[in-house]
XYZ file of N, CA, C and O in Angstrom:
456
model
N 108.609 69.325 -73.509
C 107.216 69.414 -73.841
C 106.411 68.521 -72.901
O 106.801 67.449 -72.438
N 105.486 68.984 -72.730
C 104.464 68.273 -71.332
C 103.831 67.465 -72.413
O 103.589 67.928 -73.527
N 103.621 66.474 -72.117
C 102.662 65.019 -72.759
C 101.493 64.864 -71.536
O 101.460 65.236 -70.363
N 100.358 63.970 -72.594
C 99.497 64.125 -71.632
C 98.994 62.602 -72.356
O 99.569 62.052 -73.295
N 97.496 61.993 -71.482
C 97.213 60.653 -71.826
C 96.918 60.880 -73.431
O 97.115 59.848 -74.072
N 96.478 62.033 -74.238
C 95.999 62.194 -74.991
C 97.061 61.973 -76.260
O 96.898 61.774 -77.464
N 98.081 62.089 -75.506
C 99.357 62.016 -76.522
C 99.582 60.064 -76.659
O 99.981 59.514 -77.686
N 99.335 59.580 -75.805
C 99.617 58.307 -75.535
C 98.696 57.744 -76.541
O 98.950 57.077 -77.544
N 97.228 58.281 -75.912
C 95.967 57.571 -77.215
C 96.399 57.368 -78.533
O 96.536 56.302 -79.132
N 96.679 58.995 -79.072
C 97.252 59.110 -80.147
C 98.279 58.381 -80.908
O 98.215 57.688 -81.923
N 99.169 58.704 -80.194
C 100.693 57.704 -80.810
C 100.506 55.955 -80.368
O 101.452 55.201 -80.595
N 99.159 55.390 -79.703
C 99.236 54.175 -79.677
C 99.519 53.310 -80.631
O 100.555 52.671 -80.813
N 98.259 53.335 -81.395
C 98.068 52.974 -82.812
C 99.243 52.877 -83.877
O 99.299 51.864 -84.574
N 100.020 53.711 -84.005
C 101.282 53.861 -84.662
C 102.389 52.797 -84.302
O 102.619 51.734 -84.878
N 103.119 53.440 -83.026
C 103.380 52.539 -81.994
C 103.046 51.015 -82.139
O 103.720 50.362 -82.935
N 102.270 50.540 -81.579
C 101.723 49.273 -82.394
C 101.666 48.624 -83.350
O 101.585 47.398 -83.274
N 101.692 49.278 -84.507
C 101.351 49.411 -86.040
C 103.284 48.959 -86.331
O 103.660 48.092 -87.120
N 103.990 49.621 -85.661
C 105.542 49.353 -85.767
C 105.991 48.372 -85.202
O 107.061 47.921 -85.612
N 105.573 47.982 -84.512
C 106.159 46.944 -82.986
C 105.495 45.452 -84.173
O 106.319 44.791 -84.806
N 104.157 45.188 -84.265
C 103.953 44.156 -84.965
C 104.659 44.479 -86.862
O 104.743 43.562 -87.680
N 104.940 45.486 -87.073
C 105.586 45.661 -88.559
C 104.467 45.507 -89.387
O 104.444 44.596 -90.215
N 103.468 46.349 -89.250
C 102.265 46.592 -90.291
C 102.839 48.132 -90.617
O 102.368 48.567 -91.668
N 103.357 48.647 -90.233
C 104.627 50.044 -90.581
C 106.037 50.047 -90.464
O 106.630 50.216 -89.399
N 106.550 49.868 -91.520
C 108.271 49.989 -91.999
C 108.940 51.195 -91.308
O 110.149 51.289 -91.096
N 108.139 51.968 -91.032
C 109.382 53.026 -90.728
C 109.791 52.965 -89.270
O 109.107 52.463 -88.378
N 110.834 53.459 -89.142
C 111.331 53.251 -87.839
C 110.629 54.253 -86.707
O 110.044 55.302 -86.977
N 110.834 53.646 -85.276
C 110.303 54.989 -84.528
C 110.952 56.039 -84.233
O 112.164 55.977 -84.031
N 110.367 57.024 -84.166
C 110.578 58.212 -83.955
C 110.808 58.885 -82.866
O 109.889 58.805 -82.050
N 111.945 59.694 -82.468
C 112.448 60.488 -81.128
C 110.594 60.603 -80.287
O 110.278 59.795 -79.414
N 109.618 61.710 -80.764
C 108.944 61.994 -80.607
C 107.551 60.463 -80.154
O 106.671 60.722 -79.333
N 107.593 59.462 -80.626
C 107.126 58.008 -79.760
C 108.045 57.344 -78.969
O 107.380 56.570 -78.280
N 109.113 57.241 -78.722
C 109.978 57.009 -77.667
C 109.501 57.776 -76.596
O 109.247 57.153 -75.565
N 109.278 59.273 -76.608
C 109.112 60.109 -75.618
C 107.659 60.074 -75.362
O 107.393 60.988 -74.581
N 106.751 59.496 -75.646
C 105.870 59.089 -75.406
C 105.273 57.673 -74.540
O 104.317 57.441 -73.801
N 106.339 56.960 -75.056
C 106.047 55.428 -74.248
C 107.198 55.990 -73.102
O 106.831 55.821 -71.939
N 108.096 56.421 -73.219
C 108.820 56.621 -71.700
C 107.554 57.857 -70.694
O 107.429 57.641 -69.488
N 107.156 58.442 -71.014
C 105.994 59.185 -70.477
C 104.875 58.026 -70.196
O 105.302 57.238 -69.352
N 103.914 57.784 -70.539
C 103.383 56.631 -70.671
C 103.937 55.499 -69.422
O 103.304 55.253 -68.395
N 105.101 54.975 -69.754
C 105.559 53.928 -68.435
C 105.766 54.804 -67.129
O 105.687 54.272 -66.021
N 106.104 56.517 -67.316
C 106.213 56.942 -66.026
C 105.514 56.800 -65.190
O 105.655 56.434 -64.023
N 104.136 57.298 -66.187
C 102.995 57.594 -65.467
C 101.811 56.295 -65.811
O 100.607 56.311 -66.066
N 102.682 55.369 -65.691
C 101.952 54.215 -65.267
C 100.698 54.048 -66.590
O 99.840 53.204 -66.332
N 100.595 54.542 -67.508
C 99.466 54.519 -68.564
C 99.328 53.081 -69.012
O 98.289 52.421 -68.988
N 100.839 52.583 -69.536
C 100.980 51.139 -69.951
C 101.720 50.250 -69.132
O 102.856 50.585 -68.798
N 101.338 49.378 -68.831
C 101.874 48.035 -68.734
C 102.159 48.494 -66.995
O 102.972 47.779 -66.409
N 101.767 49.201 -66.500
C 101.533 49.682 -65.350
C 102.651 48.833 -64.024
O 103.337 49.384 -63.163
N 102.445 47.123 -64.350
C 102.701 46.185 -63.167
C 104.078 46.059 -63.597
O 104.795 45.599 -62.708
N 104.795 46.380 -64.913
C 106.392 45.828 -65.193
C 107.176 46.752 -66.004
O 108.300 46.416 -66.379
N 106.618 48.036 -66.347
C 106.907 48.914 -66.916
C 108.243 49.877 -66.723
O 109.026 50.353 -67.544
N 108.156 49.960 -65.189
C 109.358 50.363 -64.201
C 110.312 49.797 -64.563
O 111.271 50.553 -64.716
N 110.577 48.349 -64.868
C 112.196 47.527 -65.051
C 112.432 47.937 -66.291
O 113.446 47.573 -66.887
N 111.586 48.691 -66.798
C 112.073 48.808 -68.413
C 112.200 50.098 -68.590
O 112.283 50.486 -69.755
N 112.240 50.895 -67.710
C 112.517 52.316 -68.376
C 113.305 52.846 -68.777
O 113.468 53.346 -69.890
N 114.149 52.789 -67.558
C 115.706 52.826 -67.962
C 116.248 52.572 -69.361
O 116.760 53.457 -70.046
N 116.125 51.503 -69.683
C 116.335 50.993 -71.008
C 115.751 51.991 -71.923
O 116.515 52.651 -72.627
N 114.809 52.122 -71.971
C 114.275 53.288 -72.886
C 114.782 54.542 -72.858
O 115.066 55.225 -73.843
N 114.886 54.819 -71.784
C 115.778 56.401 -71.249
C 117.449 56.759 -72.209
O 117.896 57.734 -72.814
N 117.890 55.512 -71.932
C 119.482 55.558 -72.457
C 119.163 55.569 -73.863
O 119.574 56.613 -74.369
N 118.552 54.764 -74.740
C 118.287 55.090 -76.358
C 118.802 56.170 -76.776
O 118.447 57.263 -76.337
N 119.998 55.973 -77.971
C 120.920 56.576 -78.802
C 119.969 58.019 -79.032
O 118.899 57.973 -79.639
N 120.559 59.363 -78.421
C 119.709 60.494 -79.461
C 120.011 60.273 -80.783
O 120.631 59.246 -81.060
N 119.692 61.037 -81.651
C 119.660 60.869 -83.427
C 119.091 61.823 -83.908
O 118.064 62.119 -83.298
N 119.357 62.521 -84.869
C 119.439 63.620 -85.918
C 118.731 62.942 -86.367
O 119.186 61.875 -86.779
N 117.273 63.211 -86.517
C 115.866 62.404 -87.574
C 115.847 63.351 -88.866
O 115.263 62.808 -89.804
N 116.379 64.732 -89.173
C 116.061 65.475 -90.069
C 116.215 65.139 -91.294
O 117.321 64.605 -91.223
N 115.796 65.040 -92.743
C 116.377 64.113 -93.866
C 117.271 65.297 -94.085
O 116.834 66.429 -93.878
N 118.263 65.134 -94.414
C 119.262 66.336 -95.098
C 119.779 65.421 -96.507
O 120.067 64.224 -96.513
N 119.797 66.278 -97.563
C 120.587 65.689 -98.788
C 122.085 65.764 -98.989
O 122.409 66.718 -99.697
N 122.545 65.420 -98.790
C 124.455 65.505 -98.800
C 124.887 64.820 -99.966
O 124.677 63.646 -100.271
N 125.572 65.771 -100.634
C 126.172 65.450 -102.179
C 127.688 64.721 -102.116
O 128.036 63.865 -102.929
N 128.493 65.184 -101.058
C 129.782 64.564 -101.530
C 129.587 63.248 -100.762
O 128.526 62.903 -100.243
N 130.784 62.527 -100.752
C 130.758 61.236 -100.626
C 130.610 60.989 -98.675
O 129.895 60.134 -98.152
N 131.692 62.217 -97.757
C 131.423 62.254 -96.877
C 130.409 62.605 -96.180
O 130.268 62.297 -94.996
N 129.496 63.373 -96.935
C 128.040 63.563 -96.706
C 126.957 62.113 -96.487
O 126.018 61.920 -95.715
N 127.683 61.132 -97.704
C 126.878 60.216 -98.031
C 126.979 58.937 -97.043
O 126.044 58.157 -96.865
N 128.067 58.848 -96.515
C 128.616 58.276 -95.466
C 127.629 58.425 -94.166
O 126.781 57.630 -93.761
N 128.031 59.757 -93.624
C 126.995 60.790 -92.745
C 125.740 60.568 -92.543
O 125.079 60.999 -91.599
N 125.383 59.910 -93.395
C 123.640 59.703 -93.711
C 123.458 58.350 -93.869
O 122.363 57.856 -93.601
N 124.640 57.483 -94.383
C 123.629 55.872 -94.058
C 124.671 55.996 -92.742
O 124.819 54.804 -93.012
N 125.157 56.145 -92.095
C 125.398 56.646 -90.632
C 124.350 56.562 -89.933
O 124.075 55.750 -89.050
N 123.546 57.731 -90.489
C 122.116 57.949 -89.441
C 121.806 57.171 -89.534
O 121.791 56.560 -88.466
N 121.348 56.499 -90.559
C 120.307 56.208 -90.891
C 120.606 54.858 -89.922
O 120.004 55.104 -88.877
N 121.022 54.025 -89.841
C 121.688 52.834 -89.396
C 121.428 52.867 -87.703
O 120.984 52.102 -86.847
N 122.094 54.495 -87.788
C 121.512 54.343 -86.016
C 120.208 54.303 -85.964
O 119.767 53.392 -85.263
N 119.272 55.130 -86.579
C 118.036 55.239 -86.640
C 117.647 53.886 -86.654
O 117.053 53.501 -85.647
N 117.781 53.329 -87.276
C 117.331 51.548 -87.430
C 117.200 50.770 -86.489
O 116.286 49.971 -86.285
N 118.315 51.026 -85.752
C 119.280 50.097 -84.719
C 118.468 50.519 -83.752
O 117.649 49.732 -83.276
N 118.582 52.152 -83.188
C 117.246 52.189 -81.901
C 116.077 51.573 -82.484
O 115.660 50.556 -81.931
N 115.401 52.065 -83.630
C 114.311 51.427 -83.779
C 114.194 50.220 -83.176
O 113.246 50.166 -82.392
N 115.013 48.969 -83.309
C 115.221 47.826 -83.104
C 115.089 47.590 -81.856
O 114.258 46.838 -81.346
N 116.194 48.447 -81.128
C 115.810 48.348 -79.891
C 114.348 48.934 -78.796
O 114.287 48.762 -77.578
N 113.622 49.416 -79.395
C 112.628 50.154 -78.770
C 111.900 49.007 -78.856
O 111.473 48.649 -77.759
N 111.534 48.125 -80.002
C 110.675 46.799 -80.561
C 111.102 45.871 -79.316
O 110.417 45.301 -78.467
N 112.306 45.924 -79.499
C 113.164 44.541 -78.360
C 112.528 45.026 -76.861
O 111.891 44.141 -76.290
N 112.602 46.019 -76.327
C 111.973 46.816 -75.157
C 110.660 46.447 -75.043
O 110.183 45.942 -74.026
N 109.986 46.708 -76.173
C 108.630 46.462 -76.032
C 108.019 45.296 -76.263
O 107.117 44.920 -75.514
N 108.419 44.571 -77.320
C 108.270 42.833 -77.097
C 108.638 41.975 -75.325
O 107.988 40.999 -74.951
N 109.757 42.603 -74.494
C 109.908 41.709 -73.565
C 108.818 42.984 -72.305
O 108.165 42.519 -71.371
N 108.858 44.010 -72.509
C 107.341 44.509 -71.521
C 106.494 43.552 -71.843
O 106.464 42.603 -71.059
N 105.839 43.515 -72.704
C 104.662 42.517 -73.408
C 104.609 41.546 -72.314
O 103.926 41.545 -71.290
N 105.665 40.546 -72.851
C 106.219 39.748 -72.391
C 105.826 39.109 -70.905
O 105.135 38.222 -70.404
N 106.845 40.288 -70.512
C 106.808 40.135 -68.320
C 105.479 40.913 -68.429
O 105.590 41.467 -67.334
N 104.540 41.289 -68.812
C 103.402 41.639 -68.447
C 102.548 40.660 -68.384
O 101.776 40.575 -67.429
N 102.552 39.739 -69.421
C 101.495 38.596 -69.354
C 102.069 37.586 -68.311
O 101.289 36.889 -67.662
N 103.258 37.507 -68.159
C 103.678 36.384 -67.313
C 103.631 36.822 -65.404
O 103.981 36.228 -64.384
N 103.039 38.083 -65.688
C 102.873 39.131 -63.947
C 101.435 38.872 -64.120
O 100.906 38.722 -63.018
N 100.642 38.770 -65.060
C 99.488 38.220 -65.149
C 98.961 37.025 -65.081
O 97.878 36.795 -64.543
N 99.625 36.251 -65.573
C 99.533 34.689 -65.457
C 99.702 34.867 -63.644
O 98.630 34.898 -63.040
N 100.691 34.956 -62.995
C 101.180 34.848 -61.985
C 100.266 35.122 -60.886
O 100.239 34.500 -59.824
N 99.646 35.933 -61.160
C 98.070 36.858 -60.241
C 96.964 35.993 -60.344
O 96.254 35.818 -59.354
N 96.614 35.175 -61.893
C 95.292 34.627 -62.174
C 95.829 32.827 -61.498
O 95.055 31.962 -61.089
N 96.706 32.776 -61.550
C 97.317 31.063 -61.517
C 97.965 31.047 -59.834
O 98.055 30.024 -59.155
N 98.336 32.305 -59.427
C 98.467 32.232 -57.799
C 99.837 31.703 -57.698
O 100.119 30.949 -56.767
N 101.047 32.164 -58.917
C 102.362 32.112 -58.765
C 102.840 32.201 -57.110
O 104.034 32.164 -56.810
């Protein structure tokens, strides 16, 4: 699917809303593919965005669909997901806390004449 800045606007707010934890739920396949779009095309964090893509790129795929599973191996199956689901979440936060990060300190570096 082609993304555009408009997709970026959109899913900012959210995005954000997760990264500081004013929203519990984890992120979603569909905002991953947005901030890796976004760092391609230079939208965010423009000056340090590049060292971090990669990292974003490799992120675990995952079955987001809720499915109900009755037997026990079903039940397994699902805090399974769910766990991975978590775990990227985690890592997308960790990604985006140290962009943050080397962004202000590529900034400092420009205003202070590193």
């Amino acid at each position: 699917m082609t993304r555009t800045v408009q997709d970026v606007k959109f899913a900012l707010h959210t995005i954000m809303d997760k990264l500081v934890g004013n929203n519990s739920e984890p992120f979603n396949t569909e905002e991953i593919e947005v901030l890796i779009f976004a760092f391609e095309s230079h939208i965010l964090f423009d000056n340090v965005a590049h060292k971090f893509l990669s990292s974003l790129k490799v992120l675990p795929e995952v079955h987001e669909a809720d499915m109900e599973l009755e037997d026990k191996a079903g039940e397994e199956e699902q805090s399974y997901q769910e766990n991975l689901i978590k775990e990227r979440s985690d890592m997308v936060k960790a990604i985006l806390l140290t962009v943050v990060k080397e962004n202000i300190f590529h900034d400092m570096k420009i205003r202070l004449g590193a």
